[in-house]
XYZ file of C-alpha atoms in Angstrom:
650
model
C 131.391 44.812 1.874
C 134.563 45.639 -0.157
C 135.640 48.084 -2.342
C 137.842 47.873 -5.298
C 138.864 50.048 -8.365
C 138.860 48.979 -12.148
C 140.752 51.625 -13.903
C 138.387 54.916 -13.116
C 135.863 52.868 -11.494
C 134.896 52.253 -8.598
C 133.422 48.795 -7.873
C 131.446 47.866 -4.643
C 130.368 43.676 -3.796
C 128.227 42.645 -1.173
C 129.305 39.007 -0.262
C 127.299 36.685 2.218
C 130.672 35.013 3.701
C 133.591 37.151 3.790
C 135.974 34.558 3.105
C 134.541 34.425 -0.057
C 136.329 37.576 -0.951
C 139.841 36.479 -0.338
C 140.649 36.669 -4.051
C 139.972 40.226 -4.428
C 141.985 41.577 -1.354
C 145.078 42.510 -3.175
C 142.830 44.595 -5.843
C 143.116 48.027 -5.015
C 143.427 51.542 -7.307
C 144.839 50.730 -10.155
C 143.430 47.269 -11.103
C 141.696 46.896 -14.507
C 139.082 44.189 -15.690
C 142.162 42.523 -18.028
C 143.280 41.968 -14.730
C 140.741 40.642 -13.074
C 140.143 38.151 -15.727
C 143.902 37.433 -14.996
C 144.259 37.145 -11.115
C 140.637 34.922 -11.201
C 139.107 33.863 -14.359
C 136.290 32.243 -12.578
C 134.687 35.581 -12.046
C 132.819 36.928 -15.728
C 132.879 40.743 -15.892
C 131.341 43.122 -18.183
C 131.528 46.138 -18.787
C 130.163 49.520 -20.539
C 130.379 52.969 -20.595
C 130.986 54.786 -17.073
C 129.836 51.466 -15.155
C 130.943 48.017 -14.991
C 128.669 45.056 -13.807
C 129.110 41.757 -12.276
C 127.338 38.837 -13.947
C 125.893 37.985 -10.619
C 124.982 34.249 -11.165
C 128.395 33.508 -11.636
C 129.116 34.398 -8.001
C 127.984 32.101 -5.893
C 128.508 34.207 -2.760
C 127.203 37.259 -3.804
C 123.890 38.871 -2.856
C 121.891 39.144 -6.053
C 119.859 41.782 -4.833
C 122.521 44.642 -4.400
C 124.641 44.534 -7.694
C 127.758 46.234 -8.397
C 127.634 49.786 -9.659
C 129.457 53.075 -9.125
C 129.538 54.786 -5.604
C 125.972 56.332 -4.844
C 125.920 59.995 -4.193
C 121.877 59.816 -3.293
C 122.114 56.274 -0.901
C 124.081 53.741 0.084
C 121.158 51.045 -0.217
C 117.368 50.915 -0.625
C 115.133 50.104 2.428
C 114.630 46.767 1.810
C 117.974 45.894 2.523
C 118.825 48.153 6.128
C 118.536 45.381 9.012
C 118.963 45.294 12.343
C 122.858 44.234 11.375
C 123.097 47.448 9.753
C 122.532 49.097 13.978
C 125.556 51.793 14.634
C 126.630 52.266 10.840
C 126.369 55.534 8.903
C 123.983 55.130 5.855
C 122.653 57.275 3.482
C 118.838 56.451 2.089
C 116.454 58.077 -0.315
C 112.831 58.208 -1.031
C 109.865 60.237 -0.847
C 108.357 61.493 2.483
C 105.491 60.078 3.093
C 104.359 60.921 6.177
C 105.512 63.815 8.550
C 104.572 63.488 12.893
C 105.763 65.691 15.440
C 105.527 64.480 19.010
C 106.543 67.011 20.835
C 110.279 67.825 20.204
C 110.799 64.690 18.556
C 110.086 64.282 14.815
C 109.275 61.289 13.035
C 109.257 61.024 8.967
C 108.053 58.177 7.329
C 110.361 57.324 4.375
C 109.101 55.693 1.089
C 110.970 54.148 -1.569
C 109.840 51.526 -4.581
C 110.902 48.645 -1.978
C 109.891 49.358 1.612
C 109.102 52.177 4.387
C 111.570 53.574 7.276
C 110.970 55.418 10.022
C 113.411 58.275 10.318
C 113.875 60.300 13.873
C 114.505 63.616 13.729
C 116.363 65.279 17.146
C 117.555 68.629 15.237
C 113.800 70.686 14.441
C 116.158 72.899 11.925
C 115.958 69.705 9.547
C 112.387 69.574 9.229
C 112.630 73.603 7.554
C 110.998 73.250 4.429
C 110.413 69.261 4.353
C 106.744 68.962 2.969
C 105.077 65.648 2.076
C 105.893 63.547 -1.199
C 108.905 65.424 -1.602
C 111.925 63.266 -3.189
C 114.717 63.881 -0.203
C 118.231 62.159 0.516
C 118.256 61.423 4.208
C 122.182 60.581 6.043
C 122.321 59.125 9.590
C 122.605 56.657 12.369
C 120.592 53.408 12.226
C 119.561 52.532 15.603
C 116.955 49.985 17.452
C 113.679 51.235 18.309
C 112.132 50.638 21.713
C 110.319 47.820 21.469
C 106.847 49.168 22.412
C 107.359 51.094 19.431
C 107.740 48.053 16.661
C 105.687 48.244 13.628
C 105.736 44.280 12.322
C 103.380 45.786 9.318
C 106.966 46.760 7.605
C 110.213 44.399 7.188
C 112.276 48.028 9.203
C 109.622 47.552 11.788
C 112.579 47.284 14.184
C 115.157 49.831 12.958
C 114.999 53.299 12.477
C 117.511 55.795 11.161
C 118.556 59.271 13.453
C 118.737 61.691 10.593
C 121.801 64.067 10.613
C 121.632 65.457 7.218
C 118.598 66.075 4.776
C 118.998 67.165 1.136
C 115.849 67.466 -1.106
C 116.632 66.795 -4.345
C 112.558 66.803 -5.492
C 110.387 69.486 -4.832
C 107.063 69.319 -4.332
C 105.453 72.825 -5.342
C 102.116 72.543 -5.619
C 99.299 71.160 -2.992
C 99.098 67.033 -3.785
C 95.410 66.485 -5.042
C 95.142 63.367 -3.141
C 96.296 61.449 -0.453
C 98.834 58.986 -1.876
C 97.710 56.352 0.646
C 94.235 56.352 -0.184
C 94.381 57.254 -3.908
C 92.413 53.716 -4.527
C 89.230 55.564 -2.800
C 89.660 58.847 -5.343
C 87.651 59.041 -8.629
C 89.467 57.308 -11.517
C 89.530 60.710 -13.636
C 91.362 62.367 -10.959
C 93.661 59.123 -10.178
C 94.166 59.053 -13.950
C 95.254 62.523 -14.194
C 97.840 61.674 -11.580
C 98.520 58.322 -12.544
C 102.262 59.266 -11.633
C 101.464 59.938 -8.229
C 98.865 57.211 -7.824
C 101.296 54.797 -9.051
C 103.116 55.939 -5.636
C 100.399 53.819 -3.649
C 102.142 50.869 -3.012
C 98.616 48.447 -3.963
C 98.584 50.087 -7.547
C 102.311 50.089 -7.900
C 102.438 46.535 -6.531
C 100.093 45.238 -9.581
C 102.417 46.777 -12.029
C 105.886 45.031 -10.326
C 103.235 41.586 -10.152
C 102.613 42.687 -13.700
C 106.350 42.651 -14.646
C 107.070 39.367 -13.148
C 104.623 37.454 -14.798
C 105.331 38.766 -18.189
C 108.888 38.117 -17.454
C 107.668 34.189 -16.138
C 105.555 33.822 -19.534
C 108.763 34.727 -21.776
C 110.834 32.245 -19.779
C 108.592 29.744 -19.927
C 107.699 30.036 -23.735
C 111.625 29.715 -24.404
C 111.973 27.111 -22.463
C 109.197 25.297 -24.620
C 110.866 25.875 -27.764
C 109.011 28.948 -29.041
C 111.169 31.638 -30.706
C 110.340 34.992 -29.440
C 109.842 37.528 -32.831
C 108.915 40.849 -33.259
C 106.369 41.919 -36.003
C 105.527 45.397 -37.134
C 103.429 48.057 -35.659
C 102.640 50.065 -38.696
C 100.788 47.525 -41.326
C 97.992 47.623 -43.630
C 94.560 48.351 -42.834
C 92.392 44.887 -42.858
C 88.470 44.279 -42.070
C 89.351 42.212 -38.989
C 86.352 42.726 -36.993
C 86.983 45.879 -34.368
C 87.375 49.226 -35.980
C 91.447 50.112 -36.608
C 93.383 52.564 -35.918
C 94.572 54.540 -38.831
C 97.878 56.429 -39.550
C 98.585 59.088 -42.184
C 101.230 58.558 -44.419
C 103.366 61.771 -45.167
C 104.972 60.070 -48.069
C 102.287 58.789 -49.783
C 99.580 61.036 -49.922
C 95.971 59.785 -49.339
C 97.364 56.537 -48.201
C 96.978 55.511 -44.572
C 99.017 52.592 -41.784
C 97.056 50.414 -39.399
C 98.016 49.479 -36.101
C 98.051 46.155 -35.773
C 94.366 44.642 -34.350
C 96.754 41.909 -33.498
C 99.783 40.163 -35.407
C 97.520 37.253 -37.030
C 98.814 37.568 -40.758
C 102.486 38.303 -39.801
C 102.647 35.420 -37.380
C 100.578 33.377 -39.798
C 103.737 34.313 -42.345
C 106.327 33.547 -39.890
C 104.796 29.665 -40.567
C 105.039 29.730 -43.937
C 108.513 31.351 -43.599
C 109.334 28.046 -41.827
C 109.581 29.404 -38.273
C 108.455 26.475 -36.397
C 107.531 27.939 -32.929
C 107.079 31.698 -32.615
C 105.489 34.334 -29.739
C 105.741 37.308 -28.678
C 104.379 39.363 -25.808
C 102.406 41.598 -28.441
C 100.526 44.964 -27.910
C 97.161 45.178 -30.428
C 95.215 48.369 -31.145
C 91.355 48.450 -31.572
C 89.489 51.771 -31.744
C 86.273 49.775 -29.465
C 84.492 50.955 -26.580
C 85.943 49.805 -22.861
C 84.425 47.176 -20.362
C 85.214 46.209 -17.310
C 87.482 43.558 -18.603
C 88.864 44.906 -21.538
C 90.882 48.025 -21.790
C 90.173 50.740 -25.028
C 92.848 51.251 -27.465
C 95.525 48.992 -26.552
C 95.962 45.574 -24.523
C 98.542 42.734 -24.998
C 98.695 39.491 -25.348
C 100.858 36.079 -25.076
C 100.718 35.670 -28.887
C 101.906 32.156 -30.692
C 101.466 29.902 -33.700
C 103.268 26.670 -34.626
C 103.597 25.241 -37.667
C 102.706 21.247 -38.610
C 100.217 21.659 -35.437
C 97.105 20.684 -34.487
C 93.974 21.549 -32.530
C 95.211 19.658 -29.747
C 98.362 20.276 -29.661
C 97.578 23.953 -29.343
C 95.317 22.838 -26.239
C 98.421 21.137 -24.919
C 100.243 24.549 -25.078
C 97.926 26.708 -23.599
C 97.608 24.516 -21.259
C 101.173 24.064 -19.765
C 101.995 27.629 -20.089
C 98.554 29.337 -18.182
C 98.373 26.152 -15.600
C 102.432 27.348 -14.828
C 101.525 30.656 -14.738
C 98.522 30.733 -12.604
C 99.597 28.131 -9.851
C 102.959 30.224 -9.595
C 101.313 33.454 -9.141
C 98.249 32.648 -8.075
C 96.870 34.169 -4.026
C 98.339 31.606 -1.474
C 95.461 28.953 -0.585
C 94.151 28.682 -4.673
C 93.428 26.128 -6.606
C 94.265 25.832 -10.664
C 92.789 23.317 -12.892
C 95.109 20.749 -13.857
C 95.609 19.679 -17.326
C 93.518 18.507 -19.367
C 91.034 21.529 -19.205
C 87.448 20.675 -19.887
C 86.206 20.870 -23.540
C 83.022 22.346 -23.931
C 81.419 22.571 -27.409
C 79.958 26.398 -28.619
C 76.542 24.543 -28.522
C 76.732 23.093 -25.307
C 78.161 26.216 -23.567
C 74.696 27.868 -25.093
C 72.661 25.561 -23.744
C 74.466 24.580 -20.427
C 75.550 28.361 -19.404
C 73.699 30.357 -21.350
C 77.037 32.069 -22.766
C 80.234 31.173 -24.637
C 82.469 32.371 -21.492
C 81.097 29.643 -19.078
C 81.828 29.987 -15.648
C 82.794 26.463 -14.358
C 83.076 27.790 -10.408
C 79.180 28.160 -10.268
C 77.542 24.677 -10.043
C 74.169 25.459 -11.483
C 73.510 24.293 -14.958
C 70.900 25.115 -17.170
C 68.126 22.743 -18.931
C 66.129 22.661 -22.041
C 62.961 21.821 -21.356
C 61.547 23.232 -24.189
C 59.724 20.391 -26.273
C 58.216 19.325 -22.741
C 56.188 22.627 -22.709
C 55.339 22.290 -25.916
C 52.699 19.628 -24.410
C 51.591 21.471 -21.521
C 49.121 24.253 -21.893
C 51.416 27.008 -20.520
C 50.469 29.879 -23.217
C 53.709 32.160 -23.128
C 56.235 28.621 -23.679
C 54.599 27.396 -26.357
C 56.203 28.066 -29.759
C 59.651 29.611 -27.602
C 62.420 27.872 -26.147
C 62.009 27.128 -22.930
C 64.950 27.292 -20.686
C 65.299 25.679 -16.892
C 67.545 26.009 -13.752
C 67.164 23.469 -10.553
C 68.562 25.259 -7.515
C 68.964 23.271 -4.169
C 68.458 26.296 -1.536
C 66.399 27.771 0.866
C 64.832 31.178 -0.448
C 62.960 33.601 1.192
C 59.689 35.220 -0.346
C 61.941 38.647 -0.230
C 64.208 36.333 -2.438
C 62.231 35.221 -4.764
C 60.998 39.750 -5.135
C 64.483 40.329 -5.722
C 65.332 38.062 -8.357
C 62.059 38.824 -10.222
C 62.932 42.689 -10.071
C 66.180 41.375 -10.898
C 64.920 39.488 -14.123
C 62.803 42.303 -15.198
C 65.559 44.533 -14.918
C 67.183 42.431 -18.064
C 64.004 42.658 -20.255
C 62.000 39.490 -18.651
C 58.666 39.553 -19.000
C 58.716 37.806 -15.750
C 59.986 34.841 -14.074
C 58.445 31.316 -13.326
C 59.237 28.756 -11.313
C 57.946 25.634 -9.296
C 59.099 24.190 -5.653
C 59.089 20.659 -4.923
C 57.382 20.037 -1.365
C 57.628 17.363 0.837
C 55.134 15.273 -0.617
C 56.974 15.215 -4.286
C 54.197 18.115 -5.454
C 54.806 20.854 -6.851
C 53.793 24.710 -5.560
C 53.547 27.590 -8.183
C 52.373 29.689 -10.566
C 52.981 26.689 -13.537
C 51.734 24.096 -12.070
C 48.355 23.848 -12.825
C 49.227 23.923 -16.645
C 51.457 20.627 -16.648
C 48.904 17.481 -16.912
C 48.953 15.280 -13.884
C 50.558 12.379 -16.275
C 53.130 14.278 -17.028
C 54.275 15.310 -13.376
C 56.749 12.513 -13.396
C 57.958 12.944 -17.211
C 58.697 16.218 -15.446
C 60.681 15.070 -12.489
C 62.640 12.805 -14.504
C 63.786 15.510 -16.797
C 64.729 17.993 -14.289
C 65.994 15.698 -11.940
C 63.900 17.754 -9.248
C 63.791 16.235 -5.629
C 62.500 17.581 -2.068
C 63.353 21.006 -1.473
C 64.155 22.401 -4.980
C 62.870 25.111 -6.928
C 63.127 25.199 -10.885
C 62.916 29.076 -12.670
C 61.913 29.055 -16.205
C 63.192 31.081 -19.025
C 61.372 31.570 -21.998
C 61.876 33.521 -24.942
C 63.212 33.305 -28.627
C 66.314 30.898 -28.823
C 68.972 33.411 -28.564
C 67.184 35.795 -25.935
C 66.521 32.852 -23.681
C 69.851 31.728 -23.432
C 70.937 35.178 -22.899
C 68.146 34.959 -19.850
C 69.012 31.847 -18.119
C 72.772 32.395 -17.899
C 71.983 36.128 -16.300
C 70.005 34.252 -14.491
C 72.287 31.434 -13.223
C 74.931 34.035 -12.324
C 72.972 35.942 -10.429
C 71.208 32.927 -8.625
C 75.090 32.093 -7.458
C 75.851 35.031 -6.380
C 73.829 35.786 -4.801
C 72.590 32.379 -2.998
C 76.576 32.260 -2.576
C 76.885 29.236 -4.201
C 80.203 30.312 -6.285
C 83.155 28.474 -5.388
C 86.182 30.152 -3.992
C 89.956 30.496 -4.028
C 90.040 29.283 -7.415
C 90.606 29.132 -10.846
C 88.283 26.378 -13.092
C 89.753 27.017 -17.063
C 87.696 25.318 -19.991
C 88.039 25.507 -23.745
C 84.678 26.305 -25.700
C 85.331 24.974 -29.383
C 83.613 24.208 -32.310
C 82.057 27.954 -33.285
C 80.332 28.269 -35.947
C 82.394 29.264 -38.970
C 79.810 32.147 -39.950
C 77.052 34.199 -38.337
C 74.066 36.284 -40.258
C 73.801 40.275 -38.923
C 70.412 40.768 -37.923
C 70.132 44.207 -39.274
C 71.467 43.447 -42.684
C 70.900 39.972 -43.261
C 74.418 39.517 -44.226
C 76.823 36.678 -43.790
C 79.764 37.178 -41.681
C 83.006 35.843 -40.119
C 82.374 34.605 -36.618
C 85.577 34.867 -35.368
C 88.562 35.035 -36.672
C 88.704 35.481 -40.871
C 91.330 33.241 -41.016
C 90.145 30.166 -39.237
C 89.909 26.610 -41.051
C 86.081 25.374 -41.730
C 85.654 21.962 -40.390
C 85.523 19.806 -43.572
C 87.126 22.247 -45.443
C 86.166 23.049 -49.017
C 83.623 20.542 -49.361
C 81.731 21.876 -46.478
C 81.946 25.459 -47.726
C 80.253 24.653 -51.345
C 77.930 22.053 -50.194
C 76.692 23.064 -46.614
C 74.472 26.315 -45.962
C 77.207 28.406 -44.369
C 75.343 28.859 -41.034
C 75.565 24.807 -40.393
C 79.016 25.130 -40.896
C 81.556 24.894 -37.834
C 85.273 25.739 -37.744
C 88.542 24.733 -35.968
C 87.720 27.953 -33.302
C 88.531 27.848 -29.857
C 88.844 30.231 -26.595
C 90.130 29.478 -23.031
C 87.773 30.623 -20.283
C 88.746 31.633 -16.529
C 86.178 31.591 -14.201
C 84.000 33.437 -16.807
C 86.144 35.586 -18.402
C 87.358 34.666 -22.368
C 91.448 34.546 -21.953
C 92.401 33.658 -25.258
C 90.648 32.913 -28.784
C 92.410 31.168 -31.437
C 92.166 28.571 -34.058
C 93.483 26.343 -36.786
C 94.293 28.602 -39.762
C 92.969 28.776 -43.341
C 96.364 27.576 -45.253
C 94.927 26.562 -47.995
C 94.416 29.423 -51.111
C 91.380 27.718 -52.685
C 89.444 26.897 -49.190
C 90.785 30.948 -48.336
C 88.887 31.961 -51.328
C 85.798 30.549 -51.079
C 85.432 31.580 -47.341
C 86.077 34.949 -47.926
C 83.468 34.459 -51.335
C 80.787 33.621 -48.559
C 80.765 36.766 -47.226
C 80.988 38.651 -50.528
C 84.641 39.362 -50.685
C 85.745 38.262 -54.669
C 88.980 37.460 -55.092
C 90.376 40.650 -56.480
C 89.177 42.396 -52.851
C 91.496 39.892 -51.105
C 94.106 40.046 -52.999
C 93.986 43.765 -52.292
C 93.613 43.558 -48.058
C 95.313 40.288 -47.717
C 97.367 40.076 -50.731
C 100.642 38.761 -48.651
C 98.931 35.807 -47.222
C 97.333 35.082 -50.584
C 100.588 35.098 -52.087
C 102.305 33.146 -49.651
C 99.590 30.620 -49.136
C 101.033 29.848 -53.062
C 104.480 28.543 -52.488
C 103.980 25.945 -49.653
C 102.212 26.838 -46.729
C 102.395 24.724 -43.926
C 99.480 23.822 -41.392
C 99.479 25.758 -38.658
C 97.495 26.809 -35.571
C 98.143 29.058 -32.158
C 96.076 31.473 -30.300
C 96.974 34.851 -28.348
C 95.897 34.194 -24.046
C 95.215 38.242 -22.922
C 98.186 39.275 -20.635
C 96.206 42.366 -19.362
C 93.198 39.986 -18.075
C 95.716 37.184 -16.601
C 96.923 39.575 -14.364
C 93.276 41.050 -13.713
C 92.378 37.862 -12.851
C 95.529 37.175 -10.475
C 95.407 40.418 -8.459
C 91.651 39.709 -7.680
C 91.097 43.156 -9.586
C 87.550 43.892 -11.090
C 88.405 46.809 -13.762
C 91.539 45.846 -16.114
C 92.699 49.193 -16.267
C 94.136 48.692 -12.204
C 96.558 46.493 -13.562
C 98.268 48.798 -16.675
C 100.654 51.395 -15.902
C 98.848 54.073 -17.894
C 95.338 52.903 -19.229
C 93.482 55.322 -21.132
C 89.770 56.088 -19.507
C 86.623 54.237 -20.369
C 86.015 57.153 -22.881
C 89.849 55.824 -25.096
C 90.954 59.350 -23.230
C 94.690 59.172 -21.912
C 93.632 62.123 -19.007
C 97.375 62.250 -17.995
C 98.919 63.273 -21.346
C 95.936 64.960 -22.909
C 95.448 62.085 -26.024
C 93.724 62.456 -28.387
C 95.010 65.575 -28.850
C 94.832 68.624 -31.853
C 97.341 69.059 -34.053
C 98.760 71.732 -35.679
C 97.757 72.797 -39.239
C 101.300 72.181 -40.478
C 101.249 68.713 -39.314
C 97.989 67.935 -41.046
C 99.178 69.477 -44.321
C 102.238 67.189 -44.237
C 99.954 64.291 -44.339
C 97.833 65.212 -46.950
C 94.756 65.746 -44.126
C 92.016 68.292 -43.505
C 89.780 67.690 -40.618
C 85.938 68.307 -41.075
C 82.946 68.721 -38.827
């Protein structure tokens, strides 16, 4: 460690091998950077205000981890850095007290701070006067060994502890903590939201937010490196029907006239194209006034948001590919394993039919049959005239088994649950098989592919419904026959949606996705096909059965934009009005372009092994959109509504 001054400052390095610091000896009060840059121009300073910084990859024998700054009047290092070299020195450290023991006329205070935990001995009982827990204290004294039967290998100062001579508080704590910061996972989520400050003190919840920062930071490295162009778009914008409700903002200028935050940045990125940005992202928060689940957080949630211009399908795939494959084998738990590149395509159809959703999970092994034109020949009553849905399952189950997954089935609106077992003779045992003919047994076995020892359920219902069955079905049988395979993390694309979708309370044509997606055959397809047959250049990445990203190739074209939005009874006076930039801009040379938007808050859900999204954001609002900590939403005052032209009614 040396010391040296530049002009009023006082500058402190931390070099590996001493004889690294041979150029600096003669520095001493008095120097200035002009002549540092002088005496060895091989070192890069900067500096600003009252504090001057190293550029600390341009000195190879520095320790990155303790940079130069001004003389500490709190400590002389965090815990993470005090060693058993540091034995016999003076050193002044600072956290929060975390735990308090008295053992008999010795005193022991375990001492917190963001990087690691120290054990501090207190001798002198007149130190401890008015030391409570969680208070924010400044602790100067002796580092010594410990005994060795007193170790603790749980913490990297398991070894060391520190003999305190002086302790200054310099945070209070005044009122009674209203939980135990070391257990504040185990406390109701309204209380732990309340106190998100104080639960972010646990070192598991503050531990997802630093694994949060670093993979953030990793995704904006590694979209740099690929040639994307990292751009900011705006938070206030225009209100658009984008699918989730928006949050509005009143305008005090313009009265009755109202901002949007941003659903997400599709028709400013979608401008950056035709601006002739080739490669753009951004790490990009989006607003949607929707209700929480487990895996999506209310309000606000960001994502790894890109486009590229001249692109295609494919070449999106490529991208997602390279970046989340980086991303997840980097961070993912020791002992994982990532899919490698390509990821499995799976078609909107065949995810239907396979998985019984459109967010397949690849981990489970069971897949799911149609079997429904073979019932249509049997004399099975409740198949006939439904679809008829299958699952072959390899596994021994108990009677108590199969009473569990009927009340299970039931539970999601079954009217009940069949199934067969193959026996050891090739026959079948079960409630449907006296209704399939004899000479059809083996049309049967062929289709199912059933052998010795497994049992097929049946799901049967309208189209729809009995997909939604047989994947409930199929998750629950692997779970729960723990057939789900571990340490790992099996992505997929699901393309090919269908362009539009009917609402089966109004009848109505909608968008299926994304408004702004490019029908496959283009306008041809959209004034010749019925708009229901019609597919479009959609796709999502799915992680073990949870959708990461949508995106799509984009409408460019004005006259194929028209008649999309015509299908689902917007003329072309209503978009010019709520997407009258695009429309304009798709007029002076747009150029193709495609991208999607993987969700950063469910990447790191994912990662962390977390079931509920809102453990990995620094301050989520509650299921209810309710920010507990800060009071939002809150009342305003009558003056602040008048500014903006608002009066609030029951």
């Amino acid at each position: 460690m040396i010391y040296f001054s530049v002009g009023q400052y006082v500058v402190r390095v931390k070099y590996k091998e001493w004889e690294d610091v041979r150029s600096f000896t003669s520095f001493n009060a008095g120097g200035t950077a002009d002549n540092i840059r002088l005496f060895a121009p091989e070192y890069k300073f900067k500096y600003s205000g009252a504090f001057l910084y190293a550029v600390a990859h341009t000195f190879p024998g520095i320790d990155h981890e303790r940079r130069m700054t001004m003389s500490n009047i709190y400590r002389d290092v965090t815990l993470e850095h005090v060693t058993e070299a540091d034995i016999d020195k003076e050193l002044r450290i600072a956290g929060w007290v975390e735990n308090i023991r008295d053992h008999g006329g010795v005193s022991f205070i375990d001492l917190r701070d963001m990087y690691a935990v120290m054990q501090v001995v207190i001798r002198d009982s007149s130190l401890l006067k008015g030391i409570r827990k969680e208070q924010a204290v400044s602790i100067k004294g002796i580092v010594e060994k410990r005994d060795e039967e007193t170790y603790n290998p749980k913490i990297p100062t398991g070894t060391i502890e520190l003999e305190a001579h002086e302790i200054d508080i310099l945070g209070e704590v005044y009122k009674n903590l209203p939980f135990e910061i070391q257990t504040s996972k185990e406390v109701r989520e309204d209380v732990r939201l309340k106190y998100r400050y104080l639960d972010l003190r646990n070192q598991k919840v503050k531990d997802n937010i630093i694994f949060r920062s670093k993979v953030i930071s990793f995704l904006r490295q590694k979209m740099t490196e690929m040639g994307f162009l990292e751009i900011q778009t705006p938070i206030l914008c225009a209100s658009s029907p984008e699918g989730a409700r928006d949050y509005i903002v009143p305008s005090r200028k313009f009265k009755g006239k109202f901002y949007a935050l941003p659903q997400a940045p599709q028709q400013y990125k979608q401008l950056l194209m035709v601006s002739g940005f080739d490669k753009y992202f951004q790490i990009a928060p989006c607003f949607r006034d929707e209700d929480a689940r487990a895996d999506r957080s209310p309000g606000e949630f960001y994502q790894l948001d890109f486009e590229m211009s001249f692109a295609t399908q494919e070449e999106v795939f490529a991208v997602g590919e390279e970046v989340l494959t980086a991303a997840f084998e980097k961070f993912a738990p020791e002992g994982y394993e990532v899919t490698k590149a390509p990821y499995p395509i799976i078609s909107y159809k065949q995810a239907m039919l396979e998985f019984g959703t459109d967010k397949p999970d690849l981990r489970n092994p069971l897949r799911i049959m149609d079997v429904t034109e073979f019932f249509q020949k049997c004399t099975f009553k409740p198949f006939i005239g439904r679809t008829v849905r299958a699952i072959r399952v390899h596994a021994d189950m108990s009677k108590g088994f199969h009473e569990k997954l009927l009340k299970f089935a039931t539970g999601i609106g079954m009217g009940g649950l069949g199934y067969l077992e193959v026996l050891e003779d090739g026959s079948y045992k079960g409630p449907i098989d006296k209704f399939i003919p004899d000479e059809l047994k083996e049309e049967f076995r062929t289709l199912t592919g059933s052998g010795v020892g497994d049992t097929i359920f049946f799901m049967a219902d309208k189209e729809e419904r009995a997909a939604y069955y047989a994947g409930m079905i199929r998750t629950e049988l692997g779970e729960k026959l723990d057939l789900i395979e571990k340490n790992a993390y099996r992505f997929c694309y699901v393309n090919d949606f269908p362009m539009f979708e009917k609402d089966p309370d109004t009848k109505k044509i909608g968008f299926t996705h994304n408004p702004f997606s490019m029908p496959q055959g283009g306008l041809e397809a959209l004034e010749n096909k019925d708009p229901l047959d019609i597919l479009a250049y959609q796709y999502d990445i799915v992680c073990n059965g949870v959708e990461l990203s949508s995106g799509a190739v984009r409408n460019h074209d004005m006259q194929i934009m028209v008649k999309a939005f015509e299908i689902v009874g917007y003329d072309e006076e209503v978009l010019k009005e709520k997407f009258g930039a695009l429309y304009n801009a798709f007029q002076y040379g747009a150029p193709p372009h495609a991208g999607m938007a993987p969700g950063v808050d469910r990447m790191i859900m994912l990662l962390r092994g977390e079931d509920n999204i809102r453990e990995v954001i620094a301050y989520p609002m509650n299921g209810n959109a309710e920010d507990l900590m800060c009071g939002a939403p809150s009342t305003v005052t009558e003056q602040q509504l008048r500014e903006v032209h608002i009066k609030v009614r029951d």
